[in-house]
Amino acid sequence: MTYTTVIVEQHDAVTLVRLNRPQALNALNSEVLGELIQLFAAYDADASQRCLVLTGSEKAFAAGADIKEMQPKDFSAMYVENFFAGWERVTNTRKPWIAAVAGYALGGGCELAMMSDFILAADTAKFGQPEIKLGVAPGMGGSQRLTRAVGKAKAMEMCLTGRMMDAAEAERASLVSRVVPAAELVDEALKVAAQIAAMPPLAALACKEMVNAAFETGLQQGVVFERRLFHALNATADKVEGMTAFVDKRPGNWTGR
Ligand code: HXC
């Protein structure tokens, strides 16, 4: 598959995707969305790939949805096209993926990063939902995911003022898992992704489903869902292998079965 708005590399079992529209600070237009939909579907379908890292440039992860593309569209056009609905394919990715963010992650860029399983941030990262300054509001899940991540006060302030959060604040507020020096961001993300890629893949899918359930269900329902998935994992060959390997004091050899 050849792409024009992203650069894709494979590092063993890890797919590295770089957003590549430098002339527009990686603004997310329909072409980028179309390519991300294709590549996330290809990633989910490729058993050799077990973790994915999505990153941008040093200056910008993505400076938002493409304002120049949205400018001429009125309500009818947006509604008929169900503009932004395609992003659900990205959020429905079943296998783990990490957003490695340096520089601006604004508007749709912040929302795309928040669609990932977790965000690893460079010390240069800046997160914001500045849509209000354009007469609109978040449209790719930002008002929901940011609020769940950082709570009402910070989310509301950011959406109402467009204020950016720097990397240190984002880490304090639990928007990102960790902050690393910008020069080390991609290497560190690849290292973490390789660790995830080396885990038993069914257990990784289950961890992802369980943690996501915490966002979408109540506590009691979430705990039952977790327990059932835990029970189900006991039917896998990798469970037998994992526990046998522990007892035998050797590393596990996973088959994904
Ligand atoms: C289209 C964009 C863009 C965007 C930057 N560019 N952001 N193009 N859509 N979101 C383009 C600029 O037009 C410019 O191209 C080039 O990228 C470089 O940007 P500059 O502004 O010259 O860079 P700089 O001065 O360094 O400022 C960086 C910046 C600023 C602070 C990130 O670009 C900025 O404020 N961008 C918009 C951020 C934003 O509002 N994002 C939210 C979008 S709405 P040219 O060719 O002009 O030189 C959204 C969701 C909407 O994401 C959901 C509701 C419908």
PDB file of C-alpha atoms and ligand atoms in Angstrom:
ATOM      1  CA  MET A   1       0.000   0.000   0.000  1.00  0.00           C
ATOM      2  CA  THR A   2       1.370   3.458  -0.824  1.00  0.00           C
ATOM      3  CA  TYR A   3       0.276   6.504   1.100  1.00  0.00           C
ATOM      4  CA  THR A   4       0.783  10.192   0.374  1.00  0.00           C
ATOM      5  CA  THR A   5      -0.018  11.879   3.694  1.00  0.00           C
ATOM      6  CA  VAL A   6       1.668   9.428   6.037  1.00  0.00           C
ATOM      7  CA  ILE A   7       4.974   7.565   6.087  1.00  0.00           C
ATOM      8  CA  VAL A   8       4.752   3.980   7.278  1.00  0.00           C
ATOM      9  CA  GLU A   9       7.695   1.881   8.470  1.00  0.00           C
ATOM     10  CA  GLN A  10       7.763  -1.525  10.052  1.00  0.00           C
ATOM     11  CA  HIS A  11      10.178  -2.136  12.927  1.00  0.00           C
ATOM     12  CA  ASP A  12       9.827  -5.896  13.446  1.00  0.00           C
ATOM     13  CA  ALA A  13       6.371  -6.309  15.013  1.00  0.00           C
ATOM     14  CA  VAL A  14       5.837  -2.554  15.450  1.00  0.00           C
ATOM     15  CA  THR A  15       4.328  -0.289  12.799  1.00  0.00           C
ATOM     16  CA  LEU A  16       5.556   3.313  12.926  1.00  0.00           C
ATOM     17  CA  VAL A  17       3.299   5.856  11.211  1.00  0.00           C
ATOM     18  CA  ARG A  18       4.381   9.468  10.744  1.00  0.00           C
ATOM     19  CA  LEU A  19       1.793  12.040   9.745  1.00  0.00           C
ATOM     20  CA  ASN A  20       3.387  13.865   6.834  1.00  0.00           C
ATOM     21  CA  ARG A  21       1.704  17.092   5.719  1.00  0.00           C
ATOM     22  CA  PRO A  22       4.442  19.484   6.893  1.00  0.00           C
ATOM     23  CA  GLN A  23       3.089  22.379   4.816  1.00  0.00           C
ATOM     24  CA  ALA A  24      -0.080  22.348   6.961  1.00  0.00           C
ATOM     25  CA  LEU A  25       1.426  21.235  10.301  1.00  0.00           C
ATOM     26  CA  ASN A  26      -0.162  17.816   9.703  1.00  0.00           C
ATOM     27  CA  ALA A  27      -3.688  19.228   9.594  1.00  0.00           C
ATOM     28  CA  LEU A  28      -6.120  16.349   9.232  1.00  0.00           C
ATOM     29  CA  ASN A  29      -8.004  16.555   5.951  1.00  0.00           C
ATOM     30  CA  SER A  30     -10.169  13.887   4.298  1.00  0.00           C
ATOM     31  CA  GLU A  31      -7.169  12.410   2.536  1.00  0.00           C
ATOM     32  CA  VAL A  32      -5.316  11.877   5.831  1.00  0.00           C
ATOM     33  CA  LEU A  33      -8.454  10.390   7.363  1.00  0.00           C
ATOM     34  CA  GLY A  34      -8.927   8.039   4.385  1.00  0.00           C
ATOM     35  CA  GLU A  35      -5.331   6.873   4.614  1.00  0.00           C
ATOM     36  CA  LEU A  36      -5.459   6.407   8.389  1.00  0.00           C
ATOM     37  CA  ILE A  37      -8.653   4.353   8.041  1.00  0.00           C
ATOM     38  CA  GLN A  38      -6.921   2.105   5.502  1.00  0.00           C
ATOM     39  CA  LEU A  39      -3.756   1.707   7.463  1.00  0.00           C
ATOM     40  CA  PHE A  40      -5.433   1.040  10.810  1.00  0.00           C
ATOM     41  CA  ALA A  41      -7.594  -1.624   9.107  1.00  0.00           C
ATOM     42  CA  ALA A  42      -4.448  -3.129   7.533  1.00  0.00           C
ATOM     43  CA  TYR A  43      -2.703  -3.061  10.918  1.00  0.00           C
ATOM     44  CA  ASP A  44      -5.607  -4.846  12.636  1.00  0.00           C
ATOM     45  CA  ALA A  45      -5.595  -7.498   9.900  1.00  0.00           C
ATOM     46  CA  ASP A  46      -1.822  -8.135   9.908  1.00  0.00           C
ATOM     47  CA  ALA A  47      -0.950 -10.759  12.518  1.00  0.00           C
ATOM     48  CA  SER A  48       2.768  -9.953  12.204  1.00  0.00           C
ATOM     49  CA  GLN A  49       2.181  -6.425  13.598  1.00  0.00           C
ATOM     50  CA  ARG A  50       1.424  -6.223  17.299  1.00  0.00           C
ATOM     51  CA  CYS A  51       1.713  -2.552  18.220  1.00  0.00           C
ATOM     52  CA  LEU A  52       1.523   0.714  16.300  1.00  0.00           C
ATOM     53  CA  VAL A  53       3.028   4.120  17.019  1.00  0.00           C
ATOM     54  CA  LEU A  54       1.455   7.212  15.452  1.00  0.00           C
ATOM     55  CA  THR A  55       3.578  10.339  15.506  1.00  0.00           C
ATOM     56  CA  GLY A  56       3.930  13.656  13.711  1.00  0.00           C
ATOM     57  CA  SER A  57       6.862  16.022  13.299  1.00  0.00           C
ATOM     58  CA  GLU A  58       8.981  17.844  15.840  1.00  0.00           C
ATOM     59  CA  LYS A  59       6.805  20.934  15.416  1.00  0.00           C
ATOM     60  CA  ALA A  60       3.375  19.350  15.254  1.00  0.00           C
ATOM     61  CA  PHE A  61       1.686  16.061  15.937  1.00  0.00           C
ATOM     62  CA  ALA A  62      -1.290  17.662  14.154  1.00  0.00           C
ATOM     63  CA  ALA A  63      -2.515  21.261  14.307  1.00  0.00           C
ATOM     64  CA  GLY A  64      -6.131  20.200  13.988  1.00  0.00           C
ATOM     65  CA  ALA A  65      -8.719  19.238  11.452  1.00  0.00           C
ATOM     66  CA  ASP A  66      -8.007  21.042   8.184  1.00  0.00           C
ATOM     67  CA  ILE A  67      -9.591  24.471   8.581  1.00  0.00           C
ATOM     68  CA  LYS A  68      -9.307  25.220   4.865  1.00  0.00           C
ATOM     69  CA  GLU A  69     -11.309  22.086   4.055  1.00  0.00           C
ATOM     70  CA  MET A  70     -13.984  22.875   6.640  1.00  0.00           C
ATOM     71  CA  GLN A  71     -14.284  26.580   5.782  1.00  0.00           C
ATOM     72  CA  PRO A  72     -16.751  26.236   2.853  1.00  0.00           C
ATOM     73  CA  LYS A  73     -18.958  23.562   4.407  1.00  0.00           C
ATOM     74  CA  ASP A  74     -22.317  24.550   5.870  1.00  0.00           C
ATOM     75  CA  PHE A  75     -24.502  22.549   8.249  1.00  0.00           C
ATOM     76  CA  SER A  76     -26.219  20.591   5.468  1.00  0.00           C
ATOM     77  CA  ALA A  77     -22.922  19.518   3.928  1.00  0.00           C
ATOM     78  CA  MET A  78     -21.479  18.457   7.292  1.00  0.00           C
ATOM     79  CA  TYR A  79     -24.677  16.618   8.277  1.00  0.00           C
ATOM     80  CA  VAL A  80     -25.167  14.794   4.968  1.00  0.00           C
ATOM     81  CA  GLU A  81     -21.504  13.753   4.836  1.00  0.00           C
ATOM     82  CA  ASN A  82     -21.623  12.881   8.559  1.00  0.00           C
ATOM     83  CA  PHE A  83     -18.332  14.784   8.653  1.00  0.00           C
ATOM     84  CA  PHE A  84     -15.790  13.220  11.084  1.00  0.00           C
ATOM     85  CA  ALA A  85     -17.792   9.955  11.416  1.00  0.00           C
ATOM     86  CA  GLY A  86     -14.957   8.092   9.659  1.00  0.00           C
ATOM     87  CA  TRP A  87     -12.801   8.590  12.737  1.00  0.00           C
ATOM     88  CA  GLU A  88     -14.807   5.852  14.420  1.00  0.00           C
ATOM     89  CA  ARG A  89     -12.847   3.329  12.343  1.00  0.00           C
ATOM     90  CA  VAL A  90      -9.698   4.611  14.031  1.00  0.00           C
ATOM     91  CA  THR A  91     -11.189   4.404  17.517  1.00  0.00           C
ATOM     92  CA  ASN A  92     -12.436   0.896  16.736  1.00  0.00           C
ATOM     93  CA  THR A  93      -8.888  -0.392  16.170  1.00  0.00           C
ATOM     94  CA  ARG A  94      -8.682  -3.578  18.199  1.00  0.00           C
ATOM     95  CA  LYS A  95      -4.917  -3.865  18.581  1.00  0.00           C
ATOM     96  CA  PRO A  96      -2.816  -1.565  20.767  1.00  0.00           C
ATOM     97  CA  TRP A  97      -1.531   1.752  19.468  1.00  0.00           C
ATOM     98  CA  ILE A  98       0.313   4.657  21.011  1.00  0.00           C
ATOM     99  CA  ALA A  99       0.268   8.355  20.066  1.00  0.00           C
ATOM    100  CA  ALA A 100       3.758   9.858  20.356  1.00  0.00           C
ATOM    101  CA  VAL A 101       3.183  13.600  20.516  1.00  0.00           C
ATOM    102  CA  ALA A 102       5.743  16.362  20.004  1.00  0.00           C
ATOM    103  CA  GLY A 103       4.778  19.976  19.387  1.00  0.00           C
ATOM    104  CA  TYR A 104       1.199  21.000  18.667  1.00  0.00           C
ATOM    105  CA  ALA A 105      -1.685  18.592  19.214  1.00  0.00           C
ATOM    106  CA  LEU A 106      -4.561  21.001  18.711  1.00  0.00           C
ATOM    107  CA  GLY A 107      -8.243  20.516  17.998  1.00  0.00           C
ATOM    108  CA  GLY A 108      -8.568  17.367  15.911  1.00  0.00           C
ATOM    109  CA  GLY A 109      -4.869  16.679  16.568  1.00  0.00           C
ATOM    110  CA  CYS A 110      -5.496  16.500  20.313  1.00  0.00           C
ATOM    111  CA  GLU A 111      -8.629  14.460  19.624  1.00  0.00           C
ATOM    112  CA  LEU A 112      -6.722  12.012  17.423  1.00  0.00           C
ATOM    113  CA  ALA A 113      -4.037  11.592  20.100  1.00  0.00           C
ATOM    114  CA  MET A 114      -6.783  10.908  22.661  1.00  0.00           C
ATOM    115  CA  MET A 115      -8.191   8.137  20.427  1.00  0.00           C
ATOM    116  CA  SER A 116      -4.983   6.181  21.058  1.00  0.00           C
ATOM    117  CA  ASP A 117      -4.553   3.708  23.906  1.00  0.00           C
ATOM    118  CA  PHE A 118      -2.177   6.140  25.545  1.00  0.00           C
ATOM    119  CA  ILE A 119      -0.204   9.243  24.736  1.00  0.00           C
ATOM    120  CA  LEU A 120       3.534   9.455  25.221  1.00  0.00           C
ATOM    121  CA  ALA A 121       4.526  13.120  25.123  1.00  0.00           C
ATOM    122  CA  ALA A 122       7.706  14.970  24.263  1.00  0.00           C
ATOM    123  CA  ASP A 123       8.585  17.832  26.591  1.00  0.00           C
ATOM    124  CA  THR A 124       7.661  20.131  23.680  1.00  0.00           C
ATOM    125  CA  ALA A 125       4.083  18.833  23.416  1.00  0.00           C
ATOM    126  CA  LYS A 126       1.202  21.297  23.589  1.00  0.00           C
ATOM    127  CA  PHE A 127      -2.385  20.134  23.809  1.00  0.00           C
ATOM    128  CA  GLY A 128      -5.423  22.295  23.154  1.00  0.00           C
ATOM    129  CA  GLN A 129      -8.996  22.453  21.934  1.00  0.00           C
ATOM    130  CA  PRO A 130      -9.006  25.903  20.321  1.00  0.00           C
ATOM    131  CA  GLU A 131     -12.056  25.308  18.079  1.00  0.00           C
ATOM    132  CA  ILE A 132     -14.059  27.966  19.941  1.00  0.00           C
ATOM    133  CA  LYS A 133     -11.802  30.589  18.362  1.00  0.00           C
ATOM    134  CA  LEU A 134     -13.092  29.446  14.958  1.00  0.00           C
ATOM    135  CA  GLY A 135     -16.735  29.712  15.988  1.00  0.00           C
ATOM    136  CA  VAL A 136     -17.126  25.989  16.458  1.00  0.00           C
ATOM    137  CA  ALA A 137     -16.366  23.411  19.140  1.00  0.00           C
ATOM    138  CA  PRO A 138     -14.612  20.032  19.315  1.00  0.00           C
ATOM    139  CA  GLY A 139     -16.086  17.610  16.779  1.00  0.00           C
ATOM    140  CA  MET A 140     -13.962  14.463  16.960  1.00  0.00           C
ATOM    141  CA  GLY A 141     -14.690  13.462  20.551  1.00  0.00           C
ATOM    142  CA  GLY A 142     -12.579  16.085  22.331  1.00  0.00           C
ATOM    143  CA  SER A 143     -15.231  17.362  24.711  1.00  0.00           C
ATOM    144  CA  GLN A 144     -15.873  13.765  25.826  1.00  0.00           C
ATOM    145  CA  ARG A 145     -12.406  12.195  25.895  1.00  0.00           C
ATOM    146  CA  LEU A 146     -10.648  15.257  27.332  1.00  0.00           C
ATOM    147  CA  THR A 147     -13.226  15.522  30.111  1.00  0.00           C
ATOM    148  CA  ARG A 148     -12.879  11.826  30.952  1.00  0.00           C
ATOM    149  CA  ALA A 149      -9.082  12.160  30.927  1.00  0.00           C
ATOM    150  CA  VAL A 150      -8.513  15.386  32.859  1.00  0.00           C
ATOM    151  CA  GLY A 151     -11.850  16.096  34.545  1.00  0.00           C
ATOM    152  CA  LYS A 152     -14.404  18.833  34.073  1.00  0.00           C
ATOM    153  CA  ALA A 153     -12.502  21.884  35.308  1.00  0.00           C
ATOM    154  CA  LYS A 154      -9.493  21.623  33.005  1.00  0.00           C
ATOM    155  CA  ALA A 155     -11.523  20.330  30.045  1.00  0.00           C
ATOM    156  CA  MET A 156     -14.051  23.123  30.381  1.00  0.00           C
ATOM    157  CA  GLU A 157     -11.354  25.786  30.726  1.00  0.00           C
ATOM    158  CA  MET A 158      -9.496  24.461  27.696  1.00  0.00           C
ATOM    159  CA  CYS A 159     -12.608  24.228  25.513  1.00  0.00           C
ATOM    160  CA  LEU A 160     -13.940  27.636  26.583  1.00  0.00           C
ATOM    161  CA  THR A 161     -10.665  29.565  26.299  1.00  0.00           C
ATOM    162  CA  GLY A 162      -8.617  27.557  23.799  1.00  0.00           C
ATOM    163  CA  ARG A 163      -5.730  27.593  26.283  1.00  0.00           C
ATOM    164  CA  MET A 164      -2.973  25.096  25.539  1.00  0.00           C
ATOM    165  CA  MET A 165      -1.705  22.650  28.135  1.00  0.00           C
ATOM    166  CA  ASP A 166       2.032  22.004  28.101  1.00  0.00           C
ATOM    167  CA  ALA A 167       3.552  18.554  28.544  1.00  0.00           C
ATOM    168  CA  ALA A 168       4.204  18.905  32.282  1.00  0.00           C
ATOM    169  CA  GLU A 169       0.621  19.943  32.974  1.00  0.00           C
ATOM    170  CA  ALA A 170      -0.657  17.189  30.675  1.00  0.00           C
ATOM    171  CA  GLU A 171       1.286  14.618  32.678  1.00  0.00           C
ATOM    172  CA  ARG A 172       0.037  16.014  36.000  1.00  0.00           C
ATOM    173  CA  ALA A 173      -3.513  15.902  34.665  1.00  0.00           C
ATOM    174  CA  SER A 174      -3.116  12.293  33.409  1.00  0.00           C
ATOM    175  CA  LEU A 175      -3.703  13.228  29.792  1.00  0.00           C
ATOM    176  CA  VAL A 176      -0.407  11.527  28.917  1.00  0.00           C
ATOM    177  CA  SER A 177       1.285   8.497  30.390  1.00  0.00           C
ATOM    178  CA  ARG A 178       4.784  10.007  30.492  1.00  0.00           C
ATOM    179  CA  VAL A 179       6.910  12.893  29.235  1.00  0.00           C
ATOM    180  CA  VAL A 180      10.291  12.286  27.607  1.00  0.00           C
ATOM    181  CA  PRO A 181      12.869  14.615  26.018  1.00  0.00           C
ATOM    182  CA  ALA A 182      11.786  15.486  22.472  1.00  0.00           C
ATOM    183  CA  ALA A 183      14.904  13.981  20.921  1.00  0.00           C
ATOM    184  CA  GLU A 184      14.068  10.615  22.471  1.00  0.00           C
ATOM    185  CA  LEU A 185      10.328  10.548  21.776  1.00  0.00           C
ATOM    186  CA  VAL A 186      10.158   8.208  18.789  1.00  0.00           C
ATOM    187  CA  ASP A 187      12.834   5.834  20.119  1.00  0.00           C
ATOM    188  CA  GLU A 188      11.095   5.661  23.479  1.00  0.00           C
ATOM    189  CA  ALA A 189       7.707   5.077  21.839  1.00  0.00           C
ATOM    190  CA  LEU A 190       9.199   2.305  19.698  1.00  0.00           C
ATOM    191  CA  LYS A 191      10.742   0.781  22.812  1.00  0.00           C
ATOM    192  CA  VAL A 192       7.440   0.739  24.691  1.00  0.00           C
ATOM    193  CA  ALA A 193       5.652  -0.537  21.583  1.00  0.00           C
ATOM    194  CA  ALA A 194       8.187  -3.357  21.267  1.00  0.00           C
ATOM    195  CA  GLN A 195       7.490  -4.324  24.888  1.00  0.00           C
ATOM    196  CA  ILE A 196       3.758  -4.464  24.133  1.00  0.00           C
ATOM    197  CA  ALA A 197       4.403  -6.335  20.883  1.00  0.00           C
ATOM    198  CA  ALA A 198       6.286  -8.988  22.850  1.00  0.00           C
ATOM    199  CA  MET A 199       3.275  -9.691  25.114  1.00  0.00           C
ATOM    200  CA  PRO A 200       0.758 -12.458  24.451  1.00  0.00           C
ATOM    201  CA  PRO A 201      -1.506 -10.838  21.845  1.00  0.00           C
ATOM    202  CA  LEU A 202      -4.855 -12.134  23.121  1.00  0.00           C
ATOM    203  CA  ALA A 203      -4.107 -10.810  26.599  1.00  0.00           C
ATOM    204  CA  ALA A 204      -3.167  -7.457  25.026  1.00  0.00           C
ATOM    205  CA  LEU A 205      -6.522  -7.308  23.210  1.00  0.00           C
ATOM    206  CA  ALA A 206      -8.279  -8.156  26.457  1.00  0.00           C
ATOM    207  CA  CYS A 207      -6.398  -5.496  28.466  1.00  0.00           C
ATOM    208  CA  LYS A 208      -7.375  -2.918  25.878  1.00  0.00           C
ATOM    209  CA  GLU A 209     -11.041  -3.924  25.935  1.00  0.00           C
ATOM    210  CA  MET A 210     -11.138  -3.934  29.734  1.00  0.00           C
ATOM    211  CA  VAL A 211      -9.552  -0.542  30.236  1.00  0.00           C
ATOM    212  CA  ASN A 212     -11.782   0.935  27.541  1.00  0.00           C
ATOM    213  CA  ALA A 213     -14.805  -0.550  29.300  1.00  0.00           C
ATOM    214  CA  ALA A 214     -13.919   1.610  32.307  1.00  0.00           C
ATOM    215  CA  PHE A 215     -14.721   4.634  30.158  1.00  0.00           C
ATOM    216  CA  GLU A 216     -17.974   3.270  28.842  1.00  0.00           C
ATOM    217  CA  THR A 217     -19.662   1.334  31.650  1.00  0.00           C
ATOM    218  CA  GLY A 218     -20.372   1.590  35.359  1.00  0.00           C
ATOM    219  CA  LEU A 219     -18.004   0.050  37.913  1.00  0.00           C
ATOM    220  CA  GLN A 220     -20.034  -3.077  38.657  1.00  0.00           C
ATOM    221  CA  GLN A 221     -20.642  -3.839  34.982  1.00  0.00           C
ATOM    222  CA  GLY A 222     -16.996  -3.114  34.173  1.00  0.00           C
ATOM    223  CA  VAL A 223     -15.728  -5.437  36.890  1.00  0.00           C
ATOM    224  CA  VAL A 224     -17.993  -8.259  35.673  1.00  0.00           C
ATOM    225  CA  PHE A 225     -16.848  -7.663  32.082  1.00  0.00           C
ATOM    226  CA  GLU A 226     -13.226  -7.810  33.252  1.00  0.00           C
ATOM    227  CA  ARG A 227     -13.794 -11.016  35.194  1.00  0.00           C
ATOM    228  CA  ARG A 228     -15.462 -12.757  32.245  1.00  0.00           C
ATOM    229  CA  LEU A 229     -12.624 -11.781  29.914  1.00  0.00           C
ATOM    230  CA  PHE A 230     -10.152 -12.967  32.539  1.00  0.00           C
ATOM    231  CA  HIS A 231     -12.026 -16.280  32.703  1.00  0.00           C
ATOM    232  CA  ALA A 232     -11.945 -16.525  28.898  1.00  0.00           C
ATOM    233  CA  LEU A 233      -8.172 -15.995  28.780  1.00  0.00           C
ATOM    234  CA  ASN A 234      -7.826 -19.175  30.824  1.00  0.00           C
ATOM    235  CA  ALA A 235      -8.978 -21.068  27.724  1.00  0.00           C
ATOM    236  CA  THR A 236      -5.997 -19.882  25.658  1.00  0.00           C
ATOM    237  CA  ALA A 237      -2.796 -21.711  24.784  1.00  0.00           C
ATOM    238  CA  ASP A 238      -0.865 -18.594  25.790  1.00  0.00           C
ATOM    239  CA  LYS A 239      -2.229 -18.864  29.344  1.00  0.00           C
ATOM    240  CA  VAL A 240      -0.997 -22.447  29.580  1.00  0.00           C
ATOM    241  CA  GLU A 241       2.342 -21.357  28.110  1.00  0.00           C
ATOM    242  CA  GLY A 242       2.627 -18.238  30.313  1.00  0.00           C
ATOM    243  CA  MET A 243       2.038 -20.015  33.595  1.00  0.00           C
ATOM    244  CA  THR A 244       4.146 -23.028  32.597  1.00  0.00           C
ATOM    245  CA  ALA A 245       6.988 -20.715  31.563  1.00  0.00           C
ATOM    246  CA  PHE A 246       6.794 -18.927  34.926  1.00  0.00           C
ATOM    247  CA  VAL A 247       6.978 -22.204  36.827  1.00  0.00           C
ATOM    248  CA  ASP A 248       9.819 -23.418  34.566  1.00  0.00           C
ATOM    249  CA  LYS A 249      11.663 -20.090  35.052  1.00  0.00           C
ATOM    250  CA  ARG A 250      11.904 -19.353  31.311  1.00  0.00           C
ATOM    251  CA  PRO A 251      10.433 -16.693  28.998  1.00  0.00           C
ATOM    252  CA  GLY A 252       7.053 -17.443  27.424  1.00  0.00           C
ATOM    253  CA  ASN A 253       6.807 -18.342  23.768  1.00  0.00           C
ATOM    254  CA  TRP A 254       3.502 -16.907  22.516  1.00  0.00           C
ATOM    255  CA  THR A 255       1.389 -18.302  19.700  1.00  0.00           C
ATOM    256  CA  GLY A 256      -1.517 -15.887  19.934  1.00  0.00           C
ATOM    257  CA  ARG A 257      -3.864 -18.817  20.491  1.00  0.00           C
TER     258      ARG A 257
HETATM  259  C1  HXC B   1      -5.262  23.970   7.927  1.00  0.00           C
HETATM  260  C2  HXC B   1      -3.380  24.715   8.968  1.00  0.00           C
HETATM  261  C3  HXC B   1      -3.871  24.327  10.226  1.00  0.00           C
HETATM  262  C4  HXC B   1      -5.159  23.714  10.252  1.00  0.00           C
HETATM  263  C5  HXC B   1      -1.936  25.192  10.526  1.00  0.00           C
HETATM  264  N1  HXC B   1      -2.173  25.236   9.208  1.00  0.00           N
HETATM  265  N2  HXC B   1      -2.967  24.651  11.168  1.00  0.00           N
HETATM  266  N3  HXC B   1      -4.066  24.518   7.848  1.00  0.00           N
HETATM  267  N4  HXC B   1      -5.818  23.571   9.089  1.00  0.00           N
HETATM  268  N5  HXC B   1      -5.702  23.280  11.398  1.00  0.00           N
HETATM  269  C6  HXC B   1      -1.294  25.777   8.153  1.00  0.00           C
HETATM  270  C7  HXC B   1      -1.261  27.293   8.156  1.00  0.00           C
HETATM  271  O1  HXC B   1      -2.355  27.805   7.464  1.00  0.00           O
HETATM  272  C8  HXC B   1       0.049  27.535   7.440  1.00  0.00           C
HETATM  273  O2  HXC B   1      -0.103  27.353   6.055  1.00  0.00           O
HETATM  274  C9  HXC B   1       0.935  26.396   7.928  1.00  0.00           C
HETATM  275  O3  HXC B   1       0.039  25.378   8.403  1.00  0.00           O
HETATM  276  C10 HXC B   1       1.840  26.805   9.069  1.00  0.00           C
HETATM  277  O4  HXC B   1       1.049  27.370  10.092  1.00  0.00           O
HETATM  278  P1  HXC B   1       1.378  28.788  10.768  1.00  0.00           P
HETATM  279  O5  HXC B   1       0.125  29.281  11.384  1.00  0.00           O
HETATM  280  O6  HXC B   1       2.052  29.688   9.787  1.00  0.00           O
HETATM  281  O7  HXC B   1       2.433  28.339  11.880  1.00  0.00           O
HETATM  282  P2  HXC B   1       2.732  29.044  13.287  1.00  0.00           P
HETATM  283  O8  HXC B   1       2.726  30.525  13.138  1.00  0.00           O
HETATM  284  O9  HXC B   1       3.946  28.378  13.821  1.00  0.00           O
HETATM  285  O10 HXC B   1       1.467  28.681  14.217  1.00  0.00           O
HETATM  286  C11 HXC B   1       1.214  27.339  14.590  1.00  0.00           C
HETATM  287  C12 HXC B   1      -0.229  27.215  15.146  1.00  0.00           C
HETATM  288  C13 HXC B   1      -1.231  27.788  14.137  1.00  0.00           C
HETATM  289  C14 HXC B   1      -0.330  27.927  16.493  1.00  0.00           C
HETATM  290  C15 HXC B   1      -0.465  25.712  15.392  1.00  0.00           C
HETATM  291  O11 HXC B   1      -0.970  27.212  12.847  1.00  0.00           O
HETATM  292  C16 HXC B   1      -2.668  27.531  14.474  1.00  0.00           C
HETATM  293  O12 HXC B   1      -3.245  28.164  15.338  1.00  0.00           O
HETATM  294  N6  HXC B   1      -3.310  26.607  13.728  1.00  0.00           N
HETATM  295  C17 HXC B   1      -4.713  26.290  13.885  1.00  0.00           C
HETATM  296  C18 HXC B   1      -4.957  25.511  15.155  1.00  0.00           C
HETATM  297  C19 HXC B   1      -6.436  25.209  15.330  1.00  0.00           C
HETATM  298  O13 HXC B   1      -7.281  26.112  15.433  1.00  0.00           O
HETATM  299  N7  HXC B   1      -6.789  23.927  15.325  1.00  0.00           N
HETATM  300  C20 HXC B   1      -8.159  23.475  15.481  1.00  0.00           C
HETATM  301  C21 HXC B   1      -8.783  23.310  14.125  1.00  0.00           C
HETATM  302  S1  HXC B   1     -10.478  22.858  14.240  1.00  0.00           S
HETATM  303  P3  HXC B   1      -0.029  28.594   5.006  1.00  0.00           P
HETATM  304  O14 HXC B   1      -0.139  27.922   3.682  1.00  0.00           O
HETATM  305  O15 HXC B   1      -1.186  29.456   5.335  1.00  0.00           O
HETATM  306  O16 HXC B   1       1.294  29.226   5.281  1.00  0.00           O
HETATM  307  C22 HXC B   1     -10.464  21.242  14.635  1.00  0.00           C
HETATM  308  C23 HXC B   1     -11.721  20.490  14.927  1.00  0.00           C
HETATM  309  C24 HXC B   1     -12.886  21.127  14.407  1.00  0.00           C
HETATM  310  O17 HXC B   1      -9.468  20.627  14.696  1.00  0.00           O
HETATM  311  C25 HXC B   1     -14.080  20.374  14.864  1.00  0.00           C
HETATM  312  C26 HXC B   1     -15.331  21.133  14.703  1.00  0.00           C
HETATM  313  C27 HXC B   1     -15.919  21.177  13.290  1.00  0.00           C
END
